[in-house]
Amino acid sequence: LQLVETGGGSVQSGGSLRLSCAASGEFFSSYCTGWFRQAPGKEREGVASISNDGSTRYAESVKGRFTIARDNVENTLFLQMDSLKAEDTAMYYCAATYSTPYGACGVNVVPHYTTVGQGTQVIVSS
């Protein structure tokens, strides 16, 4: 499985961006997939995840503002980001893993992702 993100950019606070992640490979629909971000000098932070049954999870910091979705026909993962804040500025990565501890697929899965895209930069100016 390979992942390629697009859609990052610069936006003013309160604006929106939509990230896409194109996946190549088989059985994409069977994977636990998600987005995490990393700002300079900070640790990776799980943002959102979506499991193979379509269940979604969000970090508290983005709940109500970000929406994760997946198109299993087009093998694409999305992250709609609304009401962006300066603190959302980071490199955003999409990621996937076929199996997780205890079968859970949540934002804490970040250390267990086995496939990660190259990242796309999001800059939010206040």
CSV table of N, CA and C in Angstrom, one decimal:
chain,number,residue,atom,x,y,z
A,1,LEU,N,0.8,-1.2,0.0
A,1,LEU,CA,0.0,0.0,0.0
A,1,LEU,C,0.9,1.3,0.0
A,2,GLN,N,0.5,2.2,-0.9
A,2,GLN,CA,1.2,3.5,-0.9
A,2,GLN,C,0.2,4.6,-0.8
A,3,LEU,N,0.6,5.7,-0.1
A,3,LEU,CA,-0.3,6.8,0.1
A,3,LEU,C,0.3,8.1,-0.3
A,4,VAL,N,-0.5,8.9,-1.0
A,4,VAL,CA,0.0,10.2,-1.5
A,4,VAL,C,-1.0,11.3,-1.1
A,5,GLU,N,-0.6,12.3,-0.3
A,5,GLU,CA,-1.5,13.3,0.2
A,5,GLU,C,-1.4,14.5,-0.8
A,6,THR,N,-2.5,15.2,-0.9
A,6,THR,CA,-2.6,16.5,-1.6
A,6,THR,C,-3.6,17.4,-0.9
A,7,GLY,N,-3.5,18.7,-1.2
A,7,GLY,CA,-4.6,19.6,-0.6
A,7,GLY,C,-4.1,20.5,0.4
A,8,GLY,N,-2.9,20.4,0.9
A,8,GLY,CA,-2.4,21.4,1.9
A,8,GLY,C,-2.2,22.8,1.3
A,9,GLY,N,-2.0,23.7,2.2
A,9,GLY,CA,-1.7,25.1,1.7
A,9,GLY,C,-1.8,26.1,2.8
A,10,SER,N,-1.9,27.3,2.5
A,10,SER,CA,-2.0,28.4,3.5
A,10,SER,C,-3.4,29.0,3.5
A,11,VAL,N,-3.9,29.3,4.7
A,11,VAL,CA,-5.3,29.8,4.8
A,11,VAL,C,-5.3,30.7,6.0
A,12,GLN,N,-6.2,31.6,6.0
A,12,GLN,CA,-6.4,32.4,7.2
A,12,GLN,C,-7.3,31.7,8.3
A,13,SER,N,-7.1,32.1,9.5
A,13,SER,CA,-7.9,31.6,10.6
A,13,SER,C,-9.3,31.7,10.3
A,14,GLY,N,-10.0,30.6,10.5
A,14,GLY,CA,-11.5,30.5,10.2
A,14,GLY,C,-11.8,29.9,8.9
A,15,GLY,N,-10.7,29.7,8.1
A,15,GLY,CA,-10.9,29.2,6.8
A,15,GLY,C,-11.0,27.7,6.8
A,16,SER,N,-11.0,27.1,5.5
A,16,SER,CA,-11.2,25.7,5.4
A,16,SER,C,-10.2,25.1,4.4
A,17,LEU,N,-9.8,23.9,4.6
A,17,LEU,CA,-9.0,23.1,3.6
A,17,LEU,C,-9.5,21.7,3.6
A,18,ARG,N,-9.3,21.1,2.4
A,18,ARG,CA,-9.7,19.7,2.3
A,18,ARG,C,-8.5,18.9,1.8
A,19,LEU,N,-8.0,18.0,2.6
A,19,LEU,CA,-6.9,17.1,2.3
A,19,LEU,C,-7.4,15.8,1.7
A,20,SER,N,-6.7,15.3,0.7
A,20,SER,CA,-7.0,14.1,0.1
A,20,SER,C,-5.7,13.2,0.2
A,21,CYS,N,-6.0,11.9,0.2
A,21,CYS,CA,-4.9,10.9,0.3
A,21,CYS,C,-5.3,9.7,-0.6
A,22,ALA,N,-4.6,9.7,-1.7
A,22,ALA,CA,-4.8,8.6,-2.7
A,22,ALA,C,-4.0,7.4,-2.3
A,23,ALA,N,-4.7,6.2,-2.3
A,23,ALA,CA,-4.0,5.0,-1.9
A,23,ALA,C,-3.9,4.1,-3.1
A,24,SER,N,-2.8,3.5,-3.3
A,24,SER,CA,-2.6,2.5,-4.3
A,24,SER,C,-2.3,1.1,-3.6
A,25,GLY,N,-2.9,0.1,-4.1
A,25,GLY,CA,-2.7,-1.2,-3.5
A,25,GLY,C,-4.0,-1.9,-3.2
A,26,GLU,N,-4.0,-3.1,-2.8
A,26,GLU,CA,-5.2,-3.8,-2.6
A,26,GLU,C,-5.8,-3.7,-1.2
A,27,PHE,N,-7.0,-4.0,-1.0
A,27,PHE,CA,-7.7,-4.2,0.3
A,27,PHE,C,-7.7,-2.9,1.1
A,28,PHE,N,-7.7,-1.8,0.4
A,28,PHE,CA,-7.7,-0.5,1.1
A,28,PHE,C,-8.8,-0.4,2.1
A,29,SER,N,-10.0,-1.0,1.7
A,29,SER,CA,-11.2,-0.9,2.6
A,29,SER,C,-11.0,-1.7,3.9
A,30,SER,N,-10.0,-2.5,3.9
A,30,SER,CA,-9.8,-3.4,5.1
A,30,SER,C,-8.9,-2.7,6.2
A,31,TYR,N,-8.3,-1.6,5.8
A,31,TYR,CA,-7.3,-1.0,6.7
A,31,TYR,C,-8.0,0.0,7.7
A,32,CYS,N,-7.3,0.1,8.8
A,32,CYS,CA,-7.5,1.2,9.7
A,32,CYS,C,-6.7,2.4,9.1
A,33,THR,N,-7.4,3.5,8.9
A,33,THR,CA,-6.7,4.6,8.2
A,33,THR,C,-7.0,5.9,9.1
A,34,GLY,N,-6.1,6.9,8.9
A,34,GLY,CA,-6.3,8.1,9.6
A,34,GLY,C,-5.3,9.2,9.2
A,35,TRP,N,-5.4,10.3,9.9
A,35,TRP,CA,-4.6,11.4,9.7
A,35,TRP,C,-3.9,11.8,11.0
A,36,PHE,N,-2.6,12.1,11.0
A,36,PHE,CA,-2.0,12.7,12.1
A,36,PHE,C,-1.2,13.9,11.7
A,37,ARG,N,-0.8,14.7,12.6
A,37,ARG,CA,0.0,15.9,12.2
A,37,ARG,C,1.2,16.1,13.2
A,38,GLN,N,2.1,16.8,12.7
A,38,GLN,CA,3.3,17.1,13.5
A,38,GLN,C,3.8,18.6,13.2
A,39,ALA,N,3.8,19.3,14.3
A,39,ALA,CA,4.3,20.7,14.2
A,39,ALA,C,5.7,20.8,14.6
A,40,PRO,N,6.5,21.7,14.1
A,40,PRO,CA,7.9,21.8,14.5
A,40,PRO,C,8.1,21.8,16.0
A,41,GLY,N,9.0,20.9,16.4
A,41,GLY,CA,9.3,20.8,17.8
A,41,GLY,C,8.3,20.1,18.7
A,42,LYS,N,7.3,19.6,18.0
A,42,LYS,CA,6.2,18.9,18.8
A,42,LYS,C,6.1,17.4,18.4
A,43,GLU,N,5.5,16.6,19.2
A,43,GLU,CA,5.3,15.2,18.9
A,43,GLU,C,4.1,15.0,17.9
A,44,ARG,N,4.1,13.9,17.3
A,44,ARG,CA,3.0,13.5,16.4
A,44,ARG,C,1.7,13.5,17.2
A,45,GLU,N,0.7,14.0,16.6
A,45,GLU,CA,-0.7,14.0,17.2
A,45,GLU,C,-1.7,13.4,16.3
A,46,GLY,N,-2.3,12.4,16.8
A,46,GLY,CA,-3.4,11.8,16.0
A,46,GLY,C,-4.6,12.8,15.9
A,47,VAL,N,-5.1,13.0,14.7
A,47,VAL,CA,-6.1,13.9,14.4
A,47,VAL,C,-7.5,13.2,14.2
A,48,ALA,N,-7.5,12.2,13.4
A,48,ALA,CA,-8.8,11.5,13.1
A,48,ALA,C,-8.4,10.2,12.5
A,49,SER,N,-9.4,9.2,12.7
A,49,SER,CA,-9.2,7.9,12.2
A,49,SER,C,-10.6,7.4,11.7
A,50,ILE,N,-10.5,6.4,10.8
A,50,ILE,CA,-11.7,5.8,10.3
A,50,ILE,C,-11.4,4.3,10.1
A,51,SER,N,-12.2,3.5,10.6
A,51,SER,CA,-11.9,2.0,10.6
A,51,SER,C,-12.5,1.4,9.4
A,52,ASN,N,-12.3,0.1,9.3
A,52,ASN,CA,-12.8,-0.6,8.1
A,52,ASN,C,-14.3,-0.7,8.1
A,53,ASP,N,-15.0,-0.5,9.2
A,53,ASP,CA,-16.4,-0.5,9.2
A,53,ASP,C,-17.0,0.9,9.2
A,54,GLY,N,-16.1,1.9,9.0
A,54,GLY,CA,-16.6,3.3,8.8
A,54,GLY,C,-16.7,4.1,10.1
A,55,SER,N,-16.3,3.5,11.2
A,55,SER,CA,-16.4,4.2,12.5
A,55,SER,C,-15.3,5.3,12.5
A,56,THR,N,-15.6,6.4,13.0
A,56,THR,CA,-14.7,7.5,13.0
A,56,THR,C,-14.4,7.9,14.5
A,57,ARG,N,-13.2,8.5,14.7
A,57,ARG,CA,-12.7,9.0,15.9
A,57,ARG,C,-11.9,10.3,15.7
A,58,TYR,N,-12.0,11.2,16.6
A,58,TYR,CA,-11.4,12.5,16.5
A,58,TYR,C,-10.7,12.9,17.8
A,59,ALA,N,-9.6,13.6,17.6
A,59,ALA,CA,-8.9,14.2,18.7
A,59,ALA,C,-9.8,15.3,19.3
A,60,GLU,N,-9.8,15.5,20.6
A,60,GLU,CA,-10.7,16.6,21.1
A,60,GLU,C,-10.4,17.9,20.5
A,61,SER,N,-9.2,18.2,20.2
A,61,SER,CA,-8.8,19.5,19.6
A,61,SER,C,-9.4,19.8,18.3
A,62,VAL,N,-9.9,18.8,17.6
A,62,VAL,CA,-10.5,19.1,16.2
A,62,VAL,C,-11.9,18.6,16.1
A,63,LYS,N,-12.4,18.1,17.2
A,63,LYS,CA,-13.8,17.6,17.2
A,63,LYS,C,-14.8,18.7,16.9
A,64,GLY,N,-15.7,18.5,15.9
A,64,GLY,CA,-16.6,19.5,15.5
A,64,GLY,C,-16.1,20.4,14.4
A,65,ARG,N,-14.8,20.3,14.1
A,65,ARG,CA,-14.3,21.2,13.1
A,65,ARG,C,-13.7,20.3,11.9
A,66,PHE,N,-13.2,19.2,12.2
A,66,PHE,CA,-12.7,18.3,11.1
A,66,PHE,C,-13.6,17.1,10.9
A,67,THR,N,-13.6,16.6,9.6
A,67,THR,CA,-14.4,15.5,9.3
A,67,THR,C,-13.5,14.6,8.4
A,68,ILE,N,-13.4,13.3,8.8
A,68,ILE,CA,-12.7,12.3,8.1
A,68,ILE,C,-13.7,11.5,7.3
A,69,ALA,N,-13.3,11.1,6.1
A,69,ALA,CA,-14.2,10.3,5.2
A,69,ALA,C,-13.3,9.4,4.3
A,70,ARG,N,-13.9,8.4,3.8
A,70,ARG,CA,-13.1,7.4,3.0
A,70,ARG,C,-14.0,7.0,1.8
A,71,ASP,N,-13.4,6.9,0.7
A,71,ASP,CA,-14.1,6.4,-0.5
A,71,ASP,C,-13.4,5.1,-0.9
A,72,ASN,N,-14.0,4.0,-0.6
A,72,ASN,CA,-13.4,2.7,-0.8
A,72,ASN,C,-13.4,2.3,-2.3
A,73,VAL,N,-14.2,2.9,-3.1
A,73,VAL,CA,-14.2,2.6,-4.5
A,73,VAL,C,-13.0,3.3,-5.2
A,74,GLU,N,-12.8,4.6,-4.8
A,74,GLU,CA,-11.7,5.4,-5.4
A,74,GLU,C,-10.4,5.2,-4.6
A,75,ASN,N,-10.5,4.5,-3.5
A,75,ASN,CA,-9.3,4.3,-2.6
A,75,ASN,C,-8.7,5.6,-2.2
A,76,THR,N,-9.5,6.5,-1.7
A,76,THR,CA,-9.1,7.8,-1.3
A,76,THR,C,-9.6,8.1,0.1
A,77,LEU,N,-8.7,8.7,0.9
A,77,LEU,CA,-9.0,9.2,2.3
A,77,LEU,C,-9.1,10.7,2.3
A,78,PHE,N,-10.0,11.3,3.0
A,78,PHE,CA,-10.2,12.7,3.0
A,78,PHE,C,-10.2,13.3,4.4
A,79,LEU,N,-9.8,14.5,4.5
A,79,LEU,CA,-9.9,15.2,5.8
A,79,LEU,C,-10.4,16.6,5.5
A,80,GLN,N,-11.7,16.9,5.8
A,80,GLN,CA,-12.2,18.2,5.7
A,80,GLN,C,-12.0,19.0,6.9
A,81,MET,N,-11.3,20.1,6.8
A,81,MET,CA,-10.9,20.9,7.9
A,81,MET,C,-11.6,22.3,7.8
A,82,ASP,N,-12.5,22.6,8.8
A,82,ASP,CA,-13.2,23.8,8.8
A,82,ASP,C,-12.8,24.6,10.1
A,83,SER,N,-13.1,25.9,10.1
A,83,SER,CA,-12.9,26.7,11.3
A,83,SER,C,-11.4,26.6,11.7
A,84,LEU,N,-10.5,26.6,10.8
A,84,LEU,CA,-9.1,26.4,11.1
A,84,LEU,C,-8.6,27.5,12.0
A,85,LYS,N,-7.6,27.0,12.9
A,85,LYS,CA,-7.0,27.9,13.9
A,85,LYS,C,-5.5,27.9,13.6
A,86,ALA,N,-4.8,28.9,14.1
A,86,ALA,CA,-3.4,29.0,14.0
A,86,ALA,C,-2.7,27.7,14.6
A,87,GLU,N,-3.2,27.2,15.6
A,87,GLU,CA,-2.6,26.0,16.2
A,87,GLU,C,-2.8,24.7,15.4
A,88,ASP,N,-3.6,24.8,14.3
A,88,ASP,CA,-3.7,23.6,13.4
A,88,ASP,C,-2.5,23.6,12.4
A,89,THR,N,-1.7,24.6,12.4
A,89,THR,CA,-0.5,24.6,11.6
A,89,THR,C,0.4,23.4,11.8
A,90,ALA,N,0.7,22.7,10.8
A,90,ALA,CA,1.5,21.5,11.0
A,90,ALA,C,1.7,20.8,9.6
A,91,MET,N,2.5,19.8,9.6
A,91,MET,CA,2.6,18.8,8.5
A,91,MET,C,1.5,17.8,8.8
A,92,TYR,N,0.7,17.5,7.8
A,92,TYR,CA,-0.3,16.5,8.0
A,92,TYR,C,0.0,15.3,7.1
A,93,TYR,N,-0.2,14.1,7.8
A,93,TYR,CA,0.1,12.8,7.1
A,93,TYR,C,-1.1,11.9,7.2
A,94,CYS,N,-1.3,11.2,6.1
A,94,CYS,CA,-2.3,10.1,6.1
A,94,CYS,C,-1.5,8.9,6.3
A,95,ALA,N,-2.2,7.9,6.9
A,95,ALA,CA,-1.5,6.7,7.3
A,95,ALA,C,-2.5,5.5,7.4
A,96,ALA,N,-2.0,4.3,7.4
A,96,ALA,CA,-2.8,3.1,7.4
A,96,ALA,C,-2.1,2.0,8.1
A,97,THR,N,-2.9,1.1,8.6
A,97,THR,CA,-2.4,-0.1,9.2
A,97,THR,C,-3.4,-1.2,9.0
A,98,TYR,N,-3.0,-2.4,8.8
A,98,TYR,CA,-4.0,-3.5,8.6
A,98,TYR,C,-4.4,-4.1,9.9
A,99,SER,N,-3.6,-4.0,11.0
A,99,SER,CA,-4.0,-4.5,12.3
A,99,SER,C,-3.5,-3.6,13.3
A,100,THR,N,-4.3,-3.5,14.4
A,100,THR,CA,-3.9,-2.7,15.5
A,100,THR,C,-4.1,-3.5,16.8
A,101,PRO,N,-3.5,-3.0,17.9
A,101,PRO,CA,-3.7,-3.7,19.2
A,101,PRO,C,-5.1,-3.7,19.6
A,102,TYR,N,-5.6,-4.9,19.9
A,102,TYR,CA,-7.0,-5.1,20.4
A,102,TYR,C,-8.0,-4.8,19.3
A,103,GLY,N,-7.6,-4.6,18.1
A,103,GLY,CA,-8.5,-4.4,17.0
A,103,GLY,C,-9.1,-3.0,17.0
A,104,ALA,N,-8.5,-2.1,17.8
A,104,ALA,CA,-9.1,-0.7,17.9
A,104,ALA,C,-8.5,0.2,16.8
A,105,CYS,N,-9.2,1.1,16.3
A,105,CYS,CA,-8.8,2.0,15.3
A,105,CYS,C,-9.2,3.4,15.8
A,106,GLY,N,-8.3,4.1,16.5
A,106,GLY,CA,-8.5,5.4,17.0
A,106,GLY,C,-7.4,6.3,16.8
A,107,VAL,N,-7.5,7.5,17.3
A,107,VAL,CA,-6.4,8.5,17.1
A,107,VAL,C,-5.1,8.1,17.8
A,108,ASN,N,-5.2,7.2,18.8
A,108,ASN,CA,-4.0,6.7,19.5
A,108,ASN,C,-3.2,5.6,18.7
A,109,VAL,N,-3.7,5.3,17.5
A,109,VAL,CA,-3.1,4.3,16.7
A,109,VAL,C,-1.8,4.7,16.1
A,110,VAL,N,-1.5,6.0,16.1
A,110,VAL,CA,-0.4,6.6,15.4
A,110,VAL,C,0.9,5.8,15.4
A,111,PRO,N,1.3,5.3,16.6
A,111,PRO,CA,2.6,4.6,16.7
A,111,PRO,C,2.5,3.2,15.9
A,112,HIS,N,1.3,2.8,15.6
A,112,HIS,CA,1.1,1.5,15.0
A,112,HIS,C,0.9,1.5,13.5
A,113,TYR,N,0.8,2.7,12.9
A,113,TYR,CA,0.6,2.8,11.5
A,113,TYR,C,1.9,2.2,10.8
A,114,THR,N,1.6,1.4,9.8
A,114,THR,CA,2.7,0.7,9.0
A,114,THR,C,3.0,1.4,7.7
A,115,THR,N,2.0,2.2,7.2
A,115,THR,CA,2.2,2.9,5.9
A,115,THR,C,1.9,4.4,6.2
A,116,VAL,N,2.8,5.3,5.8
A,116,VAL,CA,2.6,6.7,6.0
A,116,VAL,C,2.9,7.4,4.7
A,117,GLY,N,2.1,8.5,4.3
A,117,GLY,CA,2.4,9.3,3.2
A,117,GLY,C,3.5,10.2,3.4
A,118,GLN,N,3.8,11.0,2.4
A,118,GLN,CA,4.9,11.9,2.5
A,118,GLN,C,4.6,13.2,3.2
A,119,GLY,N,3.3,13.5,3.5
A,119,GLY,CA,2.9,14.6,4.2
A,119,GLY,C,2.5,15.8,3.3
A,120,THR,N,1.7,16.7,3.8
A,120,THR,CA,1.3,17.9,3.2
A,120,THR,C,1.2,19.0,4.2
A,121,GLN,N,1.8,20.2,3.9
A,121,GLN,CA,1.9,21.3,4.8
A,121,GLN,C,0.6,22.1,4.9
A,122,VAL,N,0.1,22.3,6.1
A,122,VAL,CA,-1.0,23.2,6.4
A,122,VAL,C,-0.5,24.4,7.2
A,123,ILE,N,-0.8,25.6,6.7
A,123,ILE,CA,-0.4,26.8,7.5
A,123,ILE,C,-1.6,27.7,7.7
A,124,VAL,N,-1.9,28.0,8.9
A,124,VAL,CA,-3.1,28.8,9.2
A,124,VAL,C,-2.5,30.1,9.9
A,125,SER,N,-2.8,31.2,9.3
A,125,SER,CA,-2.4,32.5,9.8
A,125,SER,C,-3.5,33.2,10.5
A,126,SER,N,-3.1,33.8,11.6
A,126,SER,CA,-4.1,34.4,12.5
A,126,SER,C,-4.3,35.9,12.1
